[in-house]
PDB file of C-alpha atoms in Angstrom:
ATOM      1  CA  UNK A1266      99.371 115.187 115.796  1.00 71.00           C
ATOM      2  CA  UNK A1267      96.439 116.994 114.184  1.00 75.00           C
ATOM      3  CA  UNK A1268      97.548 120.394 115.516  1.00 78.00           C
ATOM      4  CA  UNK A1269     101.122 119.748 114.339  1.00 89.00           C
ATOM      5  CA  UNK A1270      99.921 118.863 110.823  1.00 89.00           C
ATOM      6  CA  UNK A1271      97.737 121.976 110.764  1.00 85.00           C
ATOM      7  CA  UNK A1272     100.809 124.172 111.258  1.00 91.00           C
ATOM      8  CA  UNK A1273     103.380 121.999 109.466  1.00 94.00           C
ATOM      9  CA  UNK A1274     101.683 121.847 106.059  1.00 94.00           C
ATOM     10  CA  UNK A1275     101.198 125.603 105.455  1.00 93.00           C
ATOM     11  CA  UNK A1276     104.653 126.335 106.894  1.00 95.00           C
ATOM     12  CA  UNK A1277     106.118 123.710 104.561  1.00 96.00           C
ATOM     13  CA  UNK A1278     104.535 125.124 101.423  1.00 95.00           C
ATOM     14  CA  UNK A1279     105.430 128.694 102.369  1.00 94.00           C
ATOM     15  CA  UNK A1280     109.086 127.652 102.773  1.00 96.00           C
ATOM     16  CA  UNK A1281     108.897 125.599  99.574  1.00 96.00           C
ATOM     17  CA  UNK A1282     107.678 128.634  97.652  1.00 94.00           C
ATOM     18  CA  UNK A1283     110.143 131.079  99.240  1.00 95.00           C
ATOM     19  CA  UNK A1284     113.174 128.843  98.682  1.00 96.00           C
ATOM     20  CA  UNK A1285     112.399 126.768  95.591  1.00 93.00           C
ATOM     21  CA  UNK A1286     110.592 129.387  93.536  1.00 91.00           C
ATOM     22  CA  UNK A1287     111.254 132.893  94.800  1.00 94.00           C
ATOM     23  CA  UNK A1288     114.770 132.416  96.185  1.00 96.00           C
ATOM     24  CA  UNK A1289     116.103 130.343  93.302  1.00 95.00           C
ATOM     25  CA  UNK A1290     114.405 132.644  90.775  1.00 95.00           C
ATOM     26  CA  UNK A1291     116.110 135.726  92.222  1.00 96.00           C
ATOM     27  CA  UNK A1292     119.504 133.991  92.273  1.00 95.00           C
ATOM     28  CA  UNK A1293     119.217 132.778  88.671  1.00 96.00           C
ATOM     29  CA  UNK A1294     117.818 136.120  87.448  1.00 96.00           C
ATOM     30  CA  UNK A1295     120.910 137.893  88.782  1.00 95.00           C
ATOM     31  CA  UNK A1296     123.157 135.512  86.844  1.00 93.00           C
ATOM     32  CA  UNK A1297     121.350 135.480  83.491  1.00 95.00           C
ATOM     33  CA  UNK A1298     120.050 139.052  83.544  1.00 95.00           C
ATOM     34  CA  UNK A1299     116.370 138.173  83.165  1.00 94.00           C
ATOM     35  CA  UNK A1300     113.581 136.373  84.978  1.00 95.00           C
ATOM     36  CA  UNK A1301     113.762 132.559  84.765  1.00 95.00           C
ATOM     37  CA  UNK A1302     109.950 132.530  84.721  1.00 93.00           C
ATOM     38  CA  UNK A1303     109.296 132.066  81.024  1.00 94.00           C
ATOM     39  CA  UNK A1304     105.763 130.672  81.091  1.00 92.00           C
ATOM     40  CA  UNK A1305     103.836 132.213  78.156  1.00 90.00           C
ATOM     41  CA  UNK A1306     100.792 134.451  78.533  1.00 87.00           C
ATOM     42  CA  UNK A1307      99.305 133.896  75.076  1.00 88.00           C
ATOM     43  CA  UNK A1308      96.366 131.717  73.993  1.00 87.00           C
ATOM     44  CA  UNK A1309      98.443 128.620  73.162  1.00 87.00           C
ATOM     45  CA  UNK A1310      97.862 125.137  74.585  1.00 85.00           C
ATOM     46  CA  UNK A1311     101.158 125.442  76.464  1.00 89.00           C
ATOM     47  CA  UNK A1312     100.026 128.698  78.076  1.00 92.00           C
ATOM     48  CA  UNK A1313      96.849 126.910  79.157  1.00 92.00           C
ATOM     49  CA  UNK A1314      98.954 124.289  80.974  1.00 91.00           C
ATOM     50  CA  UNK A1315     100.777 127.126  82.736  1.00 91.00           C
ATOM     51  CA  UNK A1316      97.450 128.683  83.717  1.00 94.00           C
ATOM     52  CA  UNK A1317      96.250 125.386  85.187  1.00 95.00           C
ATOM     53  CA  UNK A1318      99.503 125.144  87.151  1.00 93.00           C
ATOM     54  CA  UNK A1319      98.822 128.552  88.653  1.00 93.00           C
ATOM     55  CA  UNK A1320      95.227 127.613  89.491  1.00 96.00           C
ATOM     56  CA  UNK A1321      96.348 124.427  91.226  1.00 95.00           C
ATOM     57  CA  UNK A1322      98.911 126.401  93.226  1.00 93.00           C
ATOM     58  CA  UNK A1323      96.227 128.922  94.201  1.00 94.00           C
ATOM     59  CA  UNK A1324      93.889 126.153  95.390  1.00 94.00           C
ATOM     60  CA  UNK A1325      96.772 124.504  97.258  1.00 94.00           C
ATOM     61  CA  UNK A1326      97.606 127.769  99.030  1.00 91.00           C
ATOM     62  CA  UNK A1327      93.994 128.476  99.983  1.00 91.00           C
ATOM     63  CA  UNK A1328      93.434 124.917 101.195  1.00 90.00           C
ATOM     64  CA  UNK A1329      96.617 124.762 103.305  1.00 89.00           C
ATOM     65  CA  UNK A1330      96.378 128.272 104.771  1.00 89.00           C
ATOM     66  CA  UNK A1331      92.641 127.998 105.525  1.00 84.00           C
ATOM     67  CA  UNK A1332      93.017 125.972 108.781  1.00 79.00           C
ATOM     68  CA  UNK A1333      95.336 128.645 110.205  1.00 80.00           C
ATOM     69  CA  UNK A1334      93.034 131.522 109.355  1.00 82.00           C
ATOM     70  CA  UNK A1335      89.727 129.810 110.120  1.00 78.00           C
ATOM     71  CA  UNK A1336      90.417 126.867 112.480  1.00 71.00           C
ATOM     72  CA  UNK A1337      86.739 126.630 113.453  1.00 68.00           C
ATOM     73  CA  UNK A1338      85.621 126.072 109.846  1.00 64.00           C
ATOM     74  CA  UNK A1339      86.336 122.441 108.958  1.00 60.00           C
ATOM     75  CA  UNK A1340      87.174 121.823 105.301  1.00 61.00           C
ATOM     76  CA  UNK A1341      88.912 118.472 105.377  1.00 64.00           C
ATOM     77  CA  UNK A1342      86.746 115.775 103.675  1.00 82.00           C
ATOM     78  CA  UNK A1343      88.956 113.114 105.242  1.00 87.00           C
ATOM     79  CA  UNK A1344      89.443 109.630 103.837  1.00 91.00           C
ATOM     80  CA  UNK A1345      89.025 107.900 107.180  1.00 88.00           C
ATOM     81  CA  UNK A1346      90.731 104.626 106.272  1.00 91.00           C
ATOM     82  CA  UNK A1347      94.017 106.490 105.677  1.00 90.00           C
ATOM     83  CA  UNK A1348      93.720 108.865 108.630  1.00 88.00           C
ATOM     84  CA  UNK A1349      96.386 107.420 110.943  1.00 93.00           C
ATOM     85  CA  UNK A1350      99.569 108.584 112.659  1.00 94.00           C
ATOM     86  CA  UNK A1351     101.635 106.147 110.564  1.00 95.00           C
ATOM     87  CA  UNK A1352     100.442 107.660 107.277  1.00 94.00           C
ATOM     88  CA  UNK A1353     101.011 111.145 108.638  1.00 95.00           C
ATOM     89  CA  UNK A1354     104.588 110.367 109.693  1.00 96.00           C
ATOM     90  CA  UNK A1355     105.294 108.843 106.288  1.00 97.00           C
ATOM     91  CA  UNK A1356     103.774 111.904 104.624  1.00 97.00           C
ATOM     92  CA  UNK A1357     105.881 114.322 106.647  1.00 97.00           C
ATOM     93  CA  UNK A1358     109.006 112.306 105.860  1.00 98.00           C
ATOM     94  CA  UNK A1359     108.229 112.331 102.131  1.00 98.00           C
ATOM     95  CA  UNK A1360     107.585 116.075 102.152  1.00 98.00           C
ATOM     96  CA  UNK A1361     110.841 116.894 103.941  1.00 98.00           C
ATOM     97  CA  UNK A1362     112.802 114.549 101.648  1.00 98.00           C
ATOM     98  CA  UNK A1363     111.159 116.056  98.553  1.00 98.00           C
ATOM     99  CA  UNK A1364     111.946 119.612  99.654  1.00 98.00           C
ATOM    100  CA  UNK A1365     115.650 118.816 100.125  1.00 98.00           C
ATOM    101  CA  UNK A1366     115.737 116.845  96.853  1.00 98.00           C
ATOM    102  CA  UNK A1367     114.156 119.678  94.835  1.00 98.00           C
ATOM    103  CA  UNK A1368     116.489 122.351  96.233  1.00 97.00           C
ATOM    104  CA  UNK A1369     119.559 120.208  95.490  1.00 97.00           C
ATOM    105  CA  UNK A1370     118.336 119.580  91.923  1.00 97.00           C
ATOM    106  CA  UNK A1371     117.679 123.290  91.382  1.00 97.00           C
ATOM    107  CA  UNK A1372     121.138 124.209  92.635  1.00 96.00           C
ATOM    108  CA  UNK A1373     122.680 121.588  90.346  1.00 97.00           C
ATOM    109  CA  UNK A1374     120.852 123.129  87.374  1.00 96.00           C
ATOM    110  CA  UNK A1375     122.635 126.445  88.077  1.00 94.00           C
ATOM    111  CA  UNK A1376     121.861 128.964  85.288  1.00 93.00           C
ATOM    112  CA  UNK A1377     119.785 126.419  83.337  1.00 95.00           C
ATOM    113  CA  UNK A1378     116.909 126.428  85.809  1.00 94.00           C
ATOM    114  CA  UNK A1379     113.680 127.837  84.368  1.00 95.00           C
ATOM    115  CA  UNK A1380     109.993 127.989  85.171  1.00 95.00           C
ATOM    116  CA  UNK A1381     108.749 126.970  81.758  1.00 94.00           C
ATOM    117  CA  UNK A1382     110.482 126.572  78.404  1.00 95.00           C
ATOM    118  CA  UNK A1383     113.008 129.225  77.420  1.00 94.00           C
ATOM    119  CA  UNK A1384     112.725 129.658  73.655  1.00 90.00           C
ATOM    120  CA  UNK A1385     115.150 132.592  73.500  1.00 90.00           C
ATOM    121  CA  UNK A1386     118.183 131.381  75.423  1.00 91.00           C
ATOM    122  CA  UNK A1387     119.873 128.008  74.955  1.00 91.00           C
ATOM    123  CA  UNK A1388     120.451 126.333  78.305  1.00 93.00           C
ATOM    124  CA  UNK A1389     123.075 123.779  79.224  1.00 95.00           C
ATOM    125  CA  UNK A1390     121.955 120.141  79.392  1.00 96.00           C
ATOM    126  CA  UNK A1391     122.562 119.033  82.991  1.00 96.00           C
ATOM    127  CA  UNK A1392     123.344 115.316  83.323  1.00 96.00           C
ATOM    128  CA  UNK A1393     125.288 115.104  86.586  1.00 96.00           C
ATOM    129  CA  UNK A1394     124.244 115.022  90.237  1.00 96.00           C
ATOM    130  CA  UNK A1395     120.615 113.991  90.709  1.00 97.00           C
ATOM    131  CA  UNK A1396     120.182 114.180  86.929  1.00 97.00           C
ATOM    132  CA  UNK A1397     122.134 110.923  86.718  1.00 96.00           C
ATOM    133  CA  UNK A1398     119.143 109.179  88.269  1.00 96.00           C
ATOM    134  CA  UNK A1399     116.236 111.192  86.885  1.00 97.00           C
ATOM    135  CA  UNK A1400     115.814 113.355  83.800  1.00 97.00           C
ATOM    136  CA  UNK A1401     113.301 115.407  85.781  1.00 97.00           C
ATOM    137  CA  UNK A1402     114.375 115.371  89.445  1.00 97.00           C
ATOM    138  CA  UNK A1403     112.570 118.623  90.239  1.00 97.00           C
ATOM    139  CA  UNK A1404     109.245 117.333  88.918  1.00 97.00           C
ATOM    140  CA  UNK A1405     109.921 114.032  90.660  1.00 98.00           C
ATOM    141  CA  UNK A1406     110.468 115.880  93.939  1.00 97.00           C
ATOM    142  CA  UNK A1407     107.333 117.961  93.462  1.00 97.00           C
ATOM    143  CA  UNK A1408     105.324 114.794  92.763  1.00 97.00           C
ATOM    144  CA  UNK A1409     106.693 113.123  95.903  1.00 98.00           C
ATOM    145  CA  UNK A1410     105.861 116.291  97.835  1.00 98.00           C
ATOM    146  CA  UNK A1411     102.217 116.119  96.711  1.00 97.00           C
ATOM    147  CA  UNK A1412     102.042 112.411  97.581  1.00 97.00           C
ATOM    148  CA  UNK A1413     103.502 113.199 101.012  1.00 98.00           C
ATOM    149  CA  UNK A1414     100.967 115.996 101.397  1.00 97.00           C
ATOM    150  CA  UNK A1415      98.149 113.521 100.722  1.00 96.00           C
ATOM    151  CA  UNK A1416      99.570 111.029 103.224  1.00 96.00           C
ATOM    152  CA  UNK A1417      99.972 113.734 105.872  1.00 95.00           C
ATOM    153  CA  UNK A1418      96.483 115.072 105.195  1.00 92.00           C
ATOM    154  CA  UNK A1419      94.476 112.251 103.560  1.00 93.00           C
ATOM    155  CA  UNK A1420      91.536 114.175 102.195  1.00 91.00           C
ATOM    156  CA  UNK A1421      89.634 114.189  98.926  1.00 93.00           C
ATOM    157  CA  UNK A1422      90.987 117.663  98.153  1.00 92.00           C
ATOM    158  CA  UNK A1423      94.616 116.687  98.816  1.00 94.00           C
ATOM    159  CA  UNK A1424      94.146 113.575  96.659  1.00 96.00           C
ATOM    160  CA  UNK A1425      92.654 115.645  93.829  1.00 96.00           C
ATOM    161  CA  UNK A1426      95.497 118.168  93.999  1.00 96.00           C
ATOM    162  CA  UNK A1427      98.064 115.348  93.881  1.00 96.00           C
ATOM    163  CA  UNK A1428      96.417 113.703  90.852  1.00 97.00           C
ATOM    164  CA  UNK A1429      95.812 116.891  88.859  1.00 97.00           C
ATOM    165  CA  UNK A1430      99.236 118.294  89.747  1.00 96.00           C
ATOM    166  CA  UNK A1431     100.938 115.068  88.641  1.00 97.00           C
ATOM    167  CA  UNK A1432      99.057 115.036  85.326  1.00 96.00           C
ATOM    168  CA  UNK A1433     100.017 118.650  84.602  1.00 96.00           C
ATOM    169  CA  UNK A1434     103.657 117.919  85.433  1.00 96.00           C
ATOM    170  CA  UNK A1435     103.663 114.932  83.073  1.00 96.00           C
ATOM    171  CA  UNK A1436     102.336 117.164  80.277  1.00 95.00           C
ATOM    172  CA  UNK A1437     104.983 119.804  81.057  1.00 96.00           C
ATOM    173  CA  UNK A1438     107.731 117.158  81.106  1.00 97.00           C
ATOM    174  CA  UNK A1439     106.836 115.999  77.596  1.00 96.00           C
ATOM    175  CA  UNK A1440     106.761 119.554  76.279  1.00 95.00           C
ATOM    176  CA  UNK A1441     110.192 120.172  77.783  1.00 96.00           C
ATOM    177  CA  UNK A1442     111.538 116.928  76.327  1.00 95.00           C
ATOM    178  CA  UNK A1443     110.602 118.074  72.815  1.00 96.00           C
ATOM    179  CA  UNK A1444     112.339 121.390  73.455  1.00 96.00           C
ATOM    180  CA  UNK A1445     115.496 119.740  74.820  1.00 96.00           C
ATOM    181  CA  UNK A1446     115.606 117.393  71.842  1.00 96.00           C
ATOM    182  CA  UNK A1447     115.454 120.351  69.448  1.00 96.00           C
ATOM    183  CA  UNK A1448     118.197 122.150  71.414  1.00 95.00           C
ATOM    184  CA  UNK A1449     120.609 119.299  72.108  1.00 96.00           C
ATOM    185  CA  UNK A1450     119.812 116.684  69.459  1.00 96.00           C
ATOM    186  CA  UNK A1451     121.772 113.430  69.705  1.00 96.00           C
ATOM    187  CA  UNK A1452     123.311 114.419  73.038  1.00 96.00           C
ATOM    188  CA  UNK A1453     119.857 114.526  74.594  1.00 97.00           C
ATOM    189  CA  UNK A1454     118.807 111.301  72.852  1.00 96.00           C
ATOM    190  CA  UNK A1455     121.789 109.483  74.357  1.00 97.00           C
ATOM    191  CA  UNK A1456     120.968 110.903  77.786  1.00 97.00           C
ATOM    192  CA  UNK A1457     117.297 109.978  77.335  1.00 95.00           C
ATOM    193  CA  UNK A1458     118.188 106.345  76.629  1.00 94.00           C
ATOM    194  CA  UNK A1459     120.486 106.177  79.657  1.00 95.00           C
ATOM    195  CA  UNK A1460     118.331 107.883  82.302  1.00 97.00           C
ATOM    196  CA  UNK A1461     114.635 107.360  83.052  1.00 96.00           C
ATOM    197  CA  UNK A1462     112.066 110.129  82.736  1.00 96.00           C
ATOM    198  CA  UNK A1463     111.296 110.086  86.458  1.00 96.00           C
ATOM    199  CA  UNK A1464     113.749 107.628  88.024  1.00 93.00           C
ATOM    200  CA  UNK A1465     116.428 105.137  87.004  1.00 85.00           C
ATOM    201  CA  UNK A1466     117.095 102.425  89.567  1.00 71.00           C
ATOM    202  CA  UNK A1467     119.861 100.656  87.641  1.00 60.00           C
TER     203      UNK A1467
END
């Protein structure tokens, strides 16, 4: 199981990046005539959140690719009580589910999908599909993916990445909510009352 996890996790995140970020970005860019990556590069607080996102992704990439490049150099810091086949199977299942969930949500967003907040182009408010159950299904999927990653590889580093990544996503969600409220007004307020921020079970 250990050897499978060692290859599965980096392969998973490579596919996640190629499909959910690069592939979707190229498809949306062709439709809207510009890059959907609208994260700012200034000295604002919002830009700082974007920078932290990039740093977390860089650490995630280094940490997951490391075992493939340097298998003899152990860098796991395992939490032994959680290091079991059952947790690993659950983690793999969560990661696969999250990947499928995120791709479906991105496809349902169509031209409205962005990396960041688009101040220049008004986007359509998507309320169907997975957005009937979550106002932020993509962030929900990414959070589940990080939780699955921790279960599949229960280490201090994986736990830290999951916690910090989740906090940054919660900050981003609230920034996006303010933007959507300014763009869509009462329509967004009605949607906000009907559907939960992360998940509505009713």
